Backbone as CSV, one residue per row, in Angstrom:
resi,resn,N_x,N_y,N_z,CA_x,CA_y,CA_z,C_x,C_y,C_z
1,MET,-6.119,-83.255,61.584,-7.412,-83.581,62.193,-8.002,-82.333,62.800
2,GLY,-9.270,-82.055,62.485,-9.958,-80.938,63.095,-10.308,-81.261,64.529
3,LYS,-10.772,-80.280,65.257,-11.123,-80.490,66.652,-12.284,-81.467,66.738
4,ILE,-12.133,-82.493,67.564,-13.158,-83.523,67.699,-13.907,-83.313,69.000
5,SER,-15.217,-83.255,68.906,-16.045,-82.982,70.095,-16.350,-84.281,70.833
6,ILE,-15.305,-84.898,71.369,-15.487,-86.087,72.181,-14.930,-85.789,73.566
7,ASN,-15.716,-86.016,74.565,-15.308,-85.755,75.935,-14.786,-87.053,76.554
8,PRO,-13.508,-87.084,76.960,-12.965,-88.310,77.556,-13.780,-88.811,78.748
9,ASP,-14.501,-87.906,79.409,-15.326,-88.325,80.538,-16.464,-89.238,80.096
10,THR,-16.802,-89.178,78.801,-17.881,-90.010,78.259,-17.472,-91.477,78.181
11,ILE,-16.170,-91.719,78.000,-15.669,-93.066,77.773,-15.596,-93.852,79.089
12,LYS,-16.052,-95.092,79.029,-16.020,-95.970,80.193,-14.746,-96.821,80.147
13,PHE,-13.697,-96.348,80.775,-12.454,-97.105,80.862,-12.667,-98.280,81.816
14,ASN,-11.992,-99.398,81.536,-12.188,-100.580,82.383,-11.468,-100.433,83.724
15,GLY,-11.448,-101.504,84.514,-10.851,-101.447,85.838,-9.375,-101.114,85.837
16,ASN,-8.709,-101.341,84.698,-7.290,-101.016,84.568,-7.070,-99.639,83.937
17,GLY,-8.203,-98.922,83.753,-8.094,-97.589,83.170,-7.882,-97.588,81.674
18,LEU,-8.267,-98.678,81.000,-8.034,-98.814,79.564,-9.337,-98.987,78.800
19,VAL,-9.280,-98.684,77.506,-10.413,-98.912,76.615,-9.862,-99.449,75.295
20,PRO,-10.468,-100.505,74.715,-9.991,-101.011,73.423,-10.233,-99.980,72.320
21,ALA,-9.245,-99.844,71.427,-9.320,-98.864,70.346,-9.008,-99.552,69.017
22,ILE,-9.956,-99.502,68.108,-9.795,-100.105,66.782,-9.395,-99.010,65.801
23,ALA,-8.349,-99.261,65.019,-7.929,-98.319,63.979,-8.419,-98.832,62.631
24,GLN,-9.073,-97.951,61.878,-9.662,-98.311,60.587,-9.231,-97.283,59.549
25,GLU,-8.815,-97.750,58.376,-8.447,-96.838,57.294,-9.662,-95.993,56.917
26,ALA,-9.510,-94.676,56.984,-10.643,-93.770,56.804,-11.257,-93.866,55.405
27,GLU,-10.420,-94.005,54.391,-10.914,-93.966,53.016,-11.578,-95.270,52.585
28,THR,-11.043,-96.411,53.039,-11.517,-97.694,52.520,-12.323,-98.517,53.518
29,GLY,-12.219,-98.188,54.815,-12.908,-98.979,55.826,-12.124,-100.205,56.255
30,GLU,-10.897,-100.356,55.757,-10.059,-101.503,56.104,-9.701,-101.470,57.592
31,VAL,-9.978,-102.562,58.305,-9.634,-102.647,59.724,-8.140,-102.933,59.845
32,LEU,-7.418,-102.085,60.557,-5.965,-102.172,60.608,-5.430,-102.868,61.851
33,MET,-5.945,-102.499,63.010,-5.373,-103.037,64.240,-6.281,-102.772,65.434
34,LEU,-6.008,-103.498,66.512,-6.657,-103.278,67.797,-5.572,-103.005,68.825
35,ALA,-5.738,-101.926,69.581,-4.806,-101.605,70.652,-5.627,-101.089,71.835
36,TYR,-4.948,-100.504,72.810,-5.655,-99.979,73.982,-5.217,-98.547,74.255
37,MET,-6.120,-97.797,74.830,-5.828,-96.425,75.227,-6.170,-96.239,76.705
38,ASP,-5.359,-95.439,77.386,-5.787,-94.924,78.673,-6.216,-93.478,78.434
39,ARG,-6.574,-92.776,79.457,-7.069,-91.410,79.271,-5.990,-90.508,78.658
40,ASP,-4.738,-90.680,79.104,-3.658,-89.858,78.561,-3.486,-90.096,77.064
41,ALA,-3.563,-91.365,76.644,-3.408,-91.682,75.218,-4.522,-91.053,74.397
42,LEU,-5.747,-91.105,74.919,-6.870,-90.511,74.208,-6.708,-88.998,74.109
43,GLU,-6.335,-88.376,75.207,-6.172,-86.914,75.197,-5.025,-86.488,74.289
44,LYS,-3.951,-87.284,74.284,-2.817,-86.969,73.405,-3.214,-87.119,71.947
45,THR,-4.008,-88.135,71.649,-4.503,-88.326,70.287,-5.369,-87.149,69.859
46,LEU,-6.228,-86.714,70.743,-7.114,-85.583,70.451,-6.341,-84.291,70.220
47,SER,-5.299,-84.090,70.991,-4.565,-82.820,70.917,-3.568,-82.764,69.759
48,THR,-3.048,-83.948,69.329,-2.018,-83.951,68.288,-2.525,-84.370,66.921
49,GLY,-3.630,-85.127,66.899,-4.127,-85.646,65.626,-3.417,-86.898,65.181
50,LYS,-2.498,-87.413,65.977,-1.807,-88.671,65.679,-2.159,-89.692,66.747
51,ALA,-2.361,-90.943,66.325,-2.815,-91.979,67.244,-1.751,-92.317,68.286
52,HIS,-2.159,-92.233,69.550,-1.334,-92.653,70.677,-2.066,-93.791,71.394
53,TYR,-1.318,-94.760,71.879,-1.912,-95.894,72.573,-1.169,-96.131,73.886
54,TYR,-1.709,-97.065,74.670,-1.051,-97.465,75.908,-0.565,-98.898,75.753
55,SER,0.718,-99.105,75.955,1.297,-100.440,75.848,1.127,-101.173,77.170
56,ARG,0.385,-102.264,77.139,0.170,-103.043,78.363,1.430,-103.804,78.762
57,SER,2.254,-104.189,77.796,3.477,-104.935,78.111,4.557,-104.016,78.685
58,ARG,4.658,-102.810,78.116,5.675,-101.867,78.592,5.146,-100.902,79.651
59,GLU,3.810,-100.924,79.804,3.139,-100.065,80.784,3.500,-98.596,80.584
60,LYS,3.348,-98.157,79.324,3.647,-96.754,79.029,2.890,-96.294,77.779
61,LEU,2.769,-94.996,77.656,2.151,-94.372,76.489,3.086,-94.511,75.292
62,TRP,2.517,-94.747,74.098,3.358,-94.776,72.905,2.650,-94.171,71.706
63,LEU,3.432,-93.501,70.895,2.953,-92.896,69.652,3.118,-93.912,68.540
64,LYS,2.036,-94.252,67.880,2.092,-95.195,66.763,2.991,-94.622,65.674
65,GLY,4.067,-95.348,65.346,4.976,-94.904,64.300,6.212,-94.186,64.805
66,GLU,6.353,-94.032,66.122,7.488,-93.257,66.633,8.834,-93.910,66.320
67,THR,8.868,-95.229,66.162,10.118,-95.894,65.787,10.109,-96.361,64.329
68,SER,8.945,-96.754,63.833,8.853,-97.294,62.462,8.595,-96.221,61.411
69,GLY,8.040,-95.089,61.838,7.637,-94.063,60.871,6.267,-94.312,60.283
70,ASN,5.601,-95.394,60.727,4.277,-95.745,60.201,3.182,-95.096,61.062
71,PHE,3.084,-93.789,60.937,2.153,-93.024,61.757,0.704,-93.226,61.309
72,GLN,-0.205,-92.907,62.214,-1.637,-92.896,61.917,-2.172,-91.489,62.161
73,ASP,-2.518,-90.806,61.072,-3.140,-89.488,61.185,-4.638,-89.687,61.357
74,VAL,-5.156,-89.195,62.468,-6.552,-89.451,62.830,-7.465,-88.393,62.224
75,SER,-8.483,-88.852,61.494,-9.441,-87.920,60.893,-10.697,-87.775,61.737
76,SER,-11.066,-88.839,62.469,-12.242,-88.770,63.335,-12.208,-89.918,64.333
77,ILE,-12.930,-89.738,65.430,-13.005,-90.766,66.464,-14.463,-90.995,66.840
78,TYR,-14.848,-92.252,66.938,-16.201,-92.631,67.343,-16.113,-93.528,68.571
79,TYR,-17.203,-93.628,69.308,-17.263,-94.618,70.381,-18.578,-95.358,70.278
80,ASP,-18.612,-96.577,70.802,-19.776,-97.439,70.593,-20.921,-97.086,71.535
81,CYS,-22.029,-97.827,71.390,-23.260,-97.518,72.118,-23.099,-97.618,73.632
82,ASP,-22.149,-98.459,74.082,-21.918,-98.607,75.520,-20.785,-97.715,76.007
83,ALA,-20.173,-96.983,75.090,-19.067,-96.069,75.408,-17.867,-96.796,76.013
84,ASP,-17.709,-98.087,75.681,-16.577,-98.830,76.233,-15.653,-99.379,75.141
85,ALA,-15.738,-98.808,73.944,-14.827,-99.137,72.849,-14.734,-97.927,71.928
86,ILE,-13.558,-97.729,71.337,-13.306,-96.555,70.498,-12.931,-97.006,69.085
87,LEU,-13.380,-96.242,68.095,-13.025,-96.482,66.700,-12.330,-95.238,66.162
88,LEU,-11.105,-95.426,65.682,-10.343,-94.326,65.086,-10.336,-94.478,63.574
89,LYS,-10.761,-93.443,62.868,-10.640,-93.408,61.414,-9.316,-92.715,61.113
90,VAL,-8.420,-93.433,60.440,-7.064,-92.923,60.275,-6.591,-93.006,58.829
91,LYS,-5.549,-92.247,58.555,-4.796,-92.418,57.310,-3.481,-93.061,57.719
92,GLN,-3.306,-94.307,57.327,-2.144,-95.083,57.734,-0.967,-94.851,56.794
93,THR,0.185,-94.521,57.374,1.417,-94.447,56.604,2.115,-95.794,56.701
94,GLY,2.374,-96.442,55.568,3.039,-97.739,55.583,2.158,-98.809,56.211
95,PRO,2.758,-99.945,56.574,1.980,-101.026,57.193,1.587,-100.691,58.627
96,ALA,0.449,-101.202,59.058,-0.002,-100.987,60.429,0.567,-102.031,61.372
97,CYS,0.852,-103.219,60.844,1.284,-104.337,61.681,2.808,-104.382,61.814
98,HIS,3.295,-104.764,62.991,4.740,-104.849,63.220,5.391,-105.945,62.386
99,THR,4.573,-106.862,61.818,5.114,-107.926,60.967,5.446,-107.425,59.567
100,GLY,4.979,-106.207,59.262,5.162,-105.670,57.919,3.934,-105.814,57.053
101,GLU,2.919,-106.510,57.560,1.658,-106.626,56.830,0.887,-105.309,56.931
102,ARG,0.072,-105.042,55.928,-0.711,-103.810,55.906,-1.616,-103.720,57.130
103,THR,-2.275,-104.820,57.477,-3.190,-104.873,58.609,-2.790,-106.005,59.539
104,CYS,-3.102,-105.878,60.805,-2.814,-106.958,61.758,-3.717,-108.169,61.530
105,PHE,-4.840,-107.958,60.840,-5.802,-109.045,60.611,-5.564,-109.682,59.241
106,PHE,-4.403,-110.333,59.102,-4.057,-110.936,57.816,-4.138,-112.458,57.852
107,ARG,-4.458,-113.036,59.030,-4.578,-114.492,59.130,-6.041,-114.893,59.288
108,ARG,-6.400,-115.987,58.651,-7.784,-116.447,58.659,-7.941,-117.611,59.640
109,LEU,-8.933,-117.531,60.524,-9.116,-118.532,61.571,-9.670,-119.839,61.030
110,THR,-10.640,-119.756,60.101,-11.271,-120.951,59.555,-11.324,-120.873,58.037
111,GLY,-11.604,-122.021,57.432,-11.837,-122.023,55.987,-10.590,-122.226,55.156
112,GLY,-9.544,-122.796,55.730,-8.368,-123.112,54.928,-7.420,-121.938,54.797
113,LYS,-6.785,-121.857,53.636,-5.745,-120.864,53.416,-6.313,-119.447,53.423
114,THR,-5.452,-118.527,53.830,-5.828,-117.122,53.819,-6.084,-116.672,52.388
115,LYS,-7.175,-115.981,52.186,-7.506,-115.461,50.868,-7.219,-113.968,50.823
116,ALA,-7.014,-113.474,49.625,-6.815,-112.034,49.473,-8.087,-111.312,49.899
117,PRO,-7.959,-110.129,50.500,-9.138,-109.401,50.951,-10.016,-108.967,49.791
118,ALA,-11.309,-108.868,50.054,-12.241,-108.434,49.023,-12.574,-106.959,49.220
119,GLY,-13.317,-106.402,48.266,-13.753,-105.025,48.406,-12.678,-104.030,48.008
120,PRO,-12.801,-102.793,48.483,-11.869,-101.734,48.083,-10.438,-102.001,48.525
121,PHE,-10.231,-102.901,49.516,-8.882,-103.213,49.968,-8.054,-103.771,48.811
122,VAL,-8.687,-104.528,47.924,-7.986,-105.097,46.779,-7.452,-103.979,45.894
123,LEU,-8.279,-102.980,45.655,-7.874,-101.872,44.786,-6.750,-101.063,45.403
124,THR,-6.851,-100.776,46.706,-5.796,-99.997,47.352,-4.489,-100.774,47.381
125,GLY,-4.571,-102.090,47.633,-3.365,-102.912,47.629,-2.750,-103.000,46.244
126,LEU,-3.600,-103.174,45.238,-3.122,-103.246,43.857,-2.485,-101.925,43.445
127,PHE,-3.097,-100.824,43.853,-2.564,-99.508,43.490,-1.198,-99.280,44.130
128,ARG,-1.036,-99.733,45.375,0.271,-99.599,46.021,1.339,-100.378,45.245
129,THR,0.955,-101.573,44.773,1.886,-102.381,43.984,2.242,-101.690,42.679
130,ILE,1.241,-101.093,42.045,1.467,-100.364,40.789,2.473,-99.234,40.997
131,LEU,2.311,-98.493,42.088,3.222,-97.388,42.364,4.640,-97.891,42.636
132,GLU,4.750,-99.041,43.291,6.073,-99.621,43.563,6.748,-100.063,42.268
133,ARG,5.956,-100.677,41.370,6.517,-101.164,40.098,6.914,-100.009,39.179
134,LYS,6.387,-98.847,39.458,6.708,-97.663,38.660,8.218,-97.392,38.694
135,LYS,8.854,-97.816,39.780,10.288,-97.561,39.960,11.152,-98.633,39.291
136,SER,10.532,-99.710,38.830,11.294,-100.816,38.243,11.747,-100.492,36.827
137,ALA,12.666,-101.296,36.326,13.112,-101.149,34.941,12.013,-101.648,34.008
138,PRO,11.778,-100.961,32.881,10.708,-101.345,31.944,10.783,-102.794,31.478
139,GLU,12.005,-103.332,31.329,12.143,-104.706,30.862,11.829,-105.730,31.959
140,GLU,11.686,-105.257,33.199,11.415,-106.155,34.320,9.990,-106.073,34.829
141,SER,9.241,-105.056,34.399,7.894,-104.839,34.932,6.953,-104.362,33.836
142,TYR,5.796,-105.033,33.741,4.786,-104.611,32.760,4.305,-103.200,33.057
143,VAL,4.070,-102.912,34.356,3.605,-101.576,34.740,4.630,-100.525,34.340
144,SER,5.892,-100.790,34.637,6.945,-99.838,34.296,7.055,-99.641,32.790
145,SER,6.825,-100.723,32.037,6.878,-100.604,30.575,5.755,-99.711,30.057
146,LEU,4.591,-99.763,30.740,3.494,-98.875,30.357,3.854,-97.417,30.639
147,TYR,4.439,-97.180,31.815,4.824,-95.812,32.166,5.883,-95.265,31.201
148,SER,6.740,-96.147,30.703,7.781,-95.699,29.773,7.193,-95.236,28.441
149,LYS,5.965,-95.670,28.137,5.301,-95.276,26.890,4.568,-93.945,27.012
150,GLY,4.490,-93.449,28.241,3.864,-92.147,28.451,2.343,-92.188,28.435
151,GLU,1.751,-91.026,28.509,0.292,-90.922,28.611,-0.429,-91.548,27.426
152,GLU,0.039,-91.287,26.211,-0.647,-91.822,25.033,-0.612,-93.343,24.999
153,GLY,0.493,-93.922,25.448,0.590,-95.375,25.483,-0.390,-95.978,26.476
154,ILE,-0.535,-95.323,27.618,-1.475,-95.803,28.634,-2.917,-95.646,28.151
155,LEU,-3.219,-94.502,27.551,-4.577,-94.266,27.041,-4.930,-95.241,25.920
156,LYS,-3.947,-95.569,25.095,-4.180,-96.549,24.030,-4.582,-97.890,24.631
157,LYS,-3.916,-98.284,25.720,-4.218,-99.551,26.384,-5.613,-99.519,26.984
158,ILE,-6.002,-98.373,27.562,-7.343,-98.234,28.155,-8.410,-98.350,27.067
159,ARG,-8.153,-97.749,25.900,-9.104,-97.863,24.779,-9.246,-99.321,24.356
160,GLU,-8.135,-100.034,24.270,-8.169,-101.442,23.881,-8.960,-102.277,24.882
161,GLU,-8.705,-102.045,26.167,-9.391,-102.812,27.208,-10.883,-102.470,27.251
162,SER,-11.230,-101.220,26.989,-12.641,-100.820,26.941,-13.365,-101.542,25.812
163,ALA,-12.711,-101.619,24.655,-13.309,-102.300,23.504,-13.497,-103.793,23.795
164,GLU,-12.526,-104.392,24.484,-12.629,-105.813,24.807,-13.742,-106.076,25.825
165,LEU,-13.948,-105.142,26.741,-15.051,-105.276,27.693,-16.400,-105.189,26.975
166,ILE,-16.514,-104.261,26.051,-17.753,-104.114,25.287,-18.033,-105.380,24.477
167,GLU,-16.997,-105.909,23.871,-17.143,-107.144,23.086,-17.597,-108.302,23.973
168,ALA,-17.016,-108.399,25.162,-17.388,-109.479,26.086,-18.833,-109.320,26.543
169,ALA,-19.249,-108.083,26.792,-20.614,-107.831,27.263,-21.649,-108.175,26.199
170,ARG,-21.276,-108.035,24.940,-22.225,-108.270,23.849,-22.422,-109.748,23.517
171,GLY,-21.394,-110.566,23.752,-21.591,-111.944,23.303,-20.927,-113.020,24.125
172,LYS,-20.355,-112.659,25.252,-19.659,-113.667,26.042,-20.299,-113.822,27.416
173,GLY,-19.766,-114.744,28.201,-20.343,-115.041,29.506,-19.866,-114.114,30.606
174,LYS,-20.416,-114.331,31.807,-20.105,-113.474,32.955,-18.625,-113.521,33.312
175,LYS,-18.025,-114.706,33.214,-16.615,-114.842,33.571,-15.745,-113.963,32.693
176,GLU,-16.027,-113.950,31.396,-15.248,-113.127,30.469,-15.457,-111.639,30.738
177,ILE,-16.702,-111.268,31.092,-16.996,-109.862,31.392,-16.188,-109.401,32.610
178,VAL,-16.181,-110.227,33.653,-15.420,-109.888,34.862,-13.930,-109.778,34.537
179,HIS,-13.444,-110.717,33.741,-12.028,-110.720,33.370,-11.649,-109.419,32.655
180,GLU,-12.460,-109.029,31.677,-12.158,-107.820,30.904,-12.326,-106.557,31.745
181,LEU,-13.306,-106.574,32.656,-13.505,-105.417,33.525,-12.297,-105.235,34.451
182,CYS,-11.759,-106.345,34.959,-10.564,-106.276,35.813,-9.388,-105.692,35.040
183,ASP,-9.238,-106.100,33.776,-8.163,-105.551,32.939,-8.324,-104.040,32.774
184,LEU,-9.563,-103.608,32.562,-9.822,-102.185,32.386,-9.524,-101.413,33.663
185,TRP,-9.994,-101.923,34.789,-9.742,-101.256,36.072,-8.240,-101.154,36.332
186,PHE,-7.527,-102.233,36.057,-6.082,-102.244,36.273,-5.406,-101.106,35.512
187,HIS,-5.753,-100.979,34.249,-5.088,-99.968,33.426,-5.529,-98.545,33.782
188,THR,-6.752,-98.389,34.297,-7.154,-97.051,34.760,-6.400,-96.684,36.041
189,LEU,-6.070,-97.688,36.865,-5.249,-97.423,38.057,-3.835,-97.009,37.647
190,VAL,-3.327,-97.619,36.592,-2.018,-97.221,36.063,-2.066,-95.752,35.646
191,LEU,-3.171,-95.335,35.021,-3.330,-93.938,34.617,-3.344,-93.009,35.834
192,LEU,-4.043,-93.410,36.902,-4.054,-92.592,38.122,-2.642,-92.392,38.642
193,GLY,-1.866,-93.476,38.664,-0.492,-93.378,39.132,0.343,-92.472,38.246
194,PHE,0.122,-92.528,36.944,0.853,-91.677,36.000,0.546,-90.203,36.248
195,LYS,-0.699,-89.918,36.626,-1.144,-88.544,36.880,-0.857,-88.090,38.315
196,ASP,-0.136,-88.933,39.075,0.168,-88.629,40.486,-1.094,-88.408,41.307
197,MET,-2.101,-89.207,41.001,-3.346,-89.176,41.763,-3.397,-90.410,42.657
198,ALA,-4.414,-90.477,43.520,-4.562,-91.614,44.434,-5.913,-92.275,44.221
199,VAL,-5.969,-93.577,44.468,-7.238,-94.283,44.333,-8.258,-93.735,45.329
200,GLU,-7.758,-93.168,46.436,-8.665,-92.574,47.421,-9.431,-91.388,46.833
201,ASP,-8.850,-90.726,45.820,-9.553,-89.620,45.156,-10.847,-90.125,44.520
202,VAL,-10.794,-91.334,43.993,-11.970,-91.941,43.359,-12.999,-92.311,44.428
203,PHE,-12.531,-92.912,45.530,-13.441,-93.278,46.611,-14.147,-92.038,47.173
204,THR,-13.393,-90.950,47.308,-13.962,-89.712,47.839,-15.052,-89.179,46.921
205,GLU,-14.795,-89.229,45.619,-15.780,-88.729,44.667,-17.026,-89.615,44.650
206,LEU,-16.833,-90.928,44.710,-17.987,-91.831,44.757,-18.798,-91.612,46.026
207,SER,-18.096,-91.359,47.132,-18.783,-91.079,48.393,-19.582,-89.792,48.291
208,ARG,-19.013,-88.794,47.612,-19.718,-87.522,47.434,-21.000,-87.710,46.637
209,ARG,-20.935,-88.603,45.661,-22.100,-88.826,44.808,-23.153,-89.734,45.447
210,SER,-22.766,-90.444,46.492,-23.677,-91.394,47.131,-24.948,-90.701,47.600
211,GLY,-26.086,-91.269,47.233,-27.370,-90.697,47.636,-27.841,-89.563,46.753
212,THR,-27.037,-89.243,45.719,-27.409,-88.166,44.799,-27.912,-88.756,43.487
213,SER,-29.001,-88.237,42.988,-29.535,-88.690,41.705,-28.502,-88.474,40.610
214,GLY,-28.349,-89.478,39.733,-27.421,-89.350,38.626,-27.749,-88.158,37.738
215,ILE,-29.019,-87.886,37.573,-29.452,-86.748,36.753,-29.019,-85.445,37.411
216,GLU,-29.231,-85.347,38.729,-28.861,-84.132,39.445,-27.347,-83.949,39.454
217,GLU,-26.609,-85.061,39.598,-25.158,-84.991,39.642,-24.618,-84.479,38.311
218,LYS,-25.206,-84.952,37.210,-24.760,-84.511,35.883,-25.100,-83.032,35.676
219,LYS,-26.267,-82.615,36.148,-26.638,-81.190,36.041,-25.634,-80.321,36.796
220,SER,-25.219,-80.793,37.963,-24.264,-80.054,38.790,-22.944,-79.891,38.059
221,ARG,-22.477,-80.952,37.393,-21.227,-80.879,36.656,-21.331,-79.941,35.470
222,ASN,-22.455,-79.984,34.768,-22.662,-79.106,33.622,-22.704,-77.649,34.051
223,LYS,-23.259,-77.398,35.244,-23.362,-76.028,35.769,-21.973,-75.457,36.011
224,HIS,-21.058,-76.323,36.510,-19.701,-75.873,36.808,-18.924,-75.557,35.526
225,LYS,-19.333,-76.206,34.424,-18.639,-75.980,33.152,-19.022,-74.664,32.499
226,GLU,-20.197,-74.142,32.903,-20.691,-72.912,32.279,-19.909,-71.686,32.729
């Protein structure tokens, strides 16, 4: 974490000297957890680049991950309009929740059963599963069987899925198009894992392109090739 120009004097700590702190995955925007900080925790976070909080039950400062190894590397810190709440953008190692769940917000209050999260969280979760299956035996895992075929085998599958998506787009309904697109995305994630890349690399590139004309972006790429 680079030096962050946040002055602890700006923050309005409550009567107990605490301020609520929300941790959010920097790359995807996934909300991970809510904890509390006192001034020491905030200053320690600023100086080390790793999230520190104040435990209200133990009445002491604690480093997130000091026992579990699930550290939070802080990339930036924001505070709200009233300066009485803090938002940490972090890179989470392992699960954020002590239950072993990726995020502490895994239970749904209303609307029946908990549903899988939508948005980029689905892709990051799926990619983590793909990387885990990479270690399995080929006869026990479809993903592992793809990796055993090497790059050409994976690319062949991507070509097949691309053709099926095109076919669905030309003469089938929306449901079939979504189905084929999901198959294509899945196999491109397998390729990322094979290349030792991360899905966050894709998010970063899309973020870089955000607000840029497609024509200008293509010109920029062509310029770099010259």
